[in-house]
Short mmCIF file of C-alpha atoms in Angstrom, two decimals:
data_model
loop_
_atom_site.label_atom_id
_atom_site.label_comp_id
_atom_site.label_asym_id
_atom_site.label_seq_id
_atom_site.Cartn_x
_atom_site.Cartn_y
_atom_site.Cartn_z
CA UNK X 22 0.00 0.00 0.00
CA UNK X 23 1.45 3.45 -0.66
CA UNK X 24 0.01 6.28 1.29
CA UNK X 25 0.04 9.85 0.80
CA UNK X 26 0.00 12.45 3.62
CA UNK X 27 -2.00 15.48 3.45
CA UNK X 28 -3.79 17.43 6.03
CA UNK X 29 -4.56 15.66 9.39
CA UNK X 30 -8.16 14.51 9.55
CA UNK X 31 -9.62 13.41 12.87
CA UNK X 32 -11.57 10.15 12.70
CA UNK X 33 -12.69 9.45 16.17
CA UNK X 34 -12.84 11.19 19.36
CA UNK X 35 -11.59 9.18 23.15
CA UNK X 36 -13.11 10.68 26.16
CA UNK X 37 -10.17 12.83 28.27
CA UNK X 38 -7.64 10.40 29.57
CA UNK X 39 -8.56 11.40 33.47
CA UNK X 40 -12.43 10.01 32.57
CA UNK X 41 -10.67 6.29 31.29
CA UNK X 42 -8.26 3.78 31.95
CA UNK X 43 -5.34 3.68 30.02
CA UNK X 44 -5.44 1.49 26.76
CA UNK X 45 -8.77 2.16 24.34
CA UNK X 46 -8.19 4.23 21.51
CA UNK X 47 -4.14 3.11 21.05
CA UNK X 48 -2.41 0.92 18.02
CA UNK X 49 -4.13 2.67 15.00
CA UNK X 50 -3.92 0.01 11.58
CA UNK X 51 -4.84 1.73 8.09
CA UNK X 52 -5.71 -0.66 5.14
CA UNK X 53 -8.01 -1.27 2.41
CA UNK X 54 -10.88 -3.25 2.24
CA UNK X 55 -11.71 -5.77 -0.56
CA UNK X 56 -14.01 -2.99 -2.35
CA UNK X 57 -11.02 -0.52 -2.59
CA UNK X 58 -12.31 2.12 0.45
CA UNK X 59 -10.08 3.29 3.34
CA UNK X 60 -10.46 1.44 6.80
CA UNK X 61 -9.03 2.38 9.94
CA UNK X 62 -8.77 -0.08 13.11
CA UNK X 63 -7.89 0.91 16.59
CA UNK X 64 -7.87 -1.10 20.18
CA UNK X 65 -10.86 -0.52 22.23
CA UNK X 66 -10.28 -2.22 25.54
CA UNK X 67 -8.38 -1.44 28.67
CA UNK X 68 -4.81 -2.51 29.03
CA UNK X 69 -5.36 -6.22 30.65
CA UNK X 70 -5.85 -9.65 29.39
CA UNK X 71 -9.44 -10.24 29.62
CA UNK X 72 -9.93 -6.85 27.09
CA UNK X 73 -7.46 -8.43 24.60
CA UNK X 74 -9.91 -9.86 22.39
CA UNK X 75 -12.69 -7.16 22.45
CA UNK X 76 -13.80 -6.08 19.24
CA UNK X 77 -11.52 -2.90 17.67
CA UNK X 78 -13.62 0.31 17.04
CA UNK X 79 -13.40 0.50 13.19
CA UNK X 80 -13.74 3.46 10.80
CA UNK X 81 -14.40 3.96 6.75
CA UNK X 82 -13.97 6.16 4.27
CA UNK X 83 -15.32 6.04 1.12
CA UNK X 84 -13.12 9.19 -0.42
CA UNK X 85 -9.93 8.53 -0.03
CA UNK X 86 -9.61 9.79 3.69
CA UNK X 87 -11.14 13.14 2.98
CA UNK X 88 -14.35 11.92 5.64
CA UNK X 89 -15.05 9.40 7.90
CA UNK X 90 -17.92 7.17 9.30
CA UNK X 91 -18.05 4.58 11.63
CA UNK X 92 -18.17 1.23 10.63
CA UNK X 93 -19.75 -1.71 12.13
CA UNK X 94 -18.30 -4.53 11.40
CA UNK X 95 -21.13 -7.21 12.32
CA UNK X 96 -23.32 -5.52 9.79
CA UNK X 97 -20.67 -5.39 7.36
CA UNK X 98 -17.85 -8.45 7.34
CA UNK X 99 -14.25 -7.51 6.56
CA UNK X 100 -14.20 -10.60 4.68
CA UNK X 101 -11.46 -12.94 4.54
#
């Protein structure tokens, strides 16, 4: 994959660290999905073993990265 930087765009908002635990909204992953939009991953849970598995937040962008919407990935399968 080859990306381009441009301007910054936020995708998704954590609450202020004092209001959570450390650990959700850390280790970012960019990729493609099989249809040729942008996806971004990132870790959801708290910093302990029993939160390793949760499910990542996940976010989509159908323009190259210019916006963003969240993306729900039991009503949409990442596929193989």
């Amino acid at each position: 994959m080859k990306i381009k930087v441009g301007e910054e765009k936020i995708i998704v908002f954590s609450p202020k660290m004092e209001q959570m635990m450390w650990g959700p909204y850390e280790f970012p992953e960019i990729g493609r999905m099989p249809d040729g939009r942008l996806i971004v991953k990132w870790h959801l849970g708290e910093d302990t073993l029993a939160d390793l598995c949760k499910v990542p937040g996940y976010a989509v962008s159908d323009d190259e990265g210019e916006t963003w919407k969240s993306l729900d990935i039991s009503k949409e399968p990442l596929g193989e």
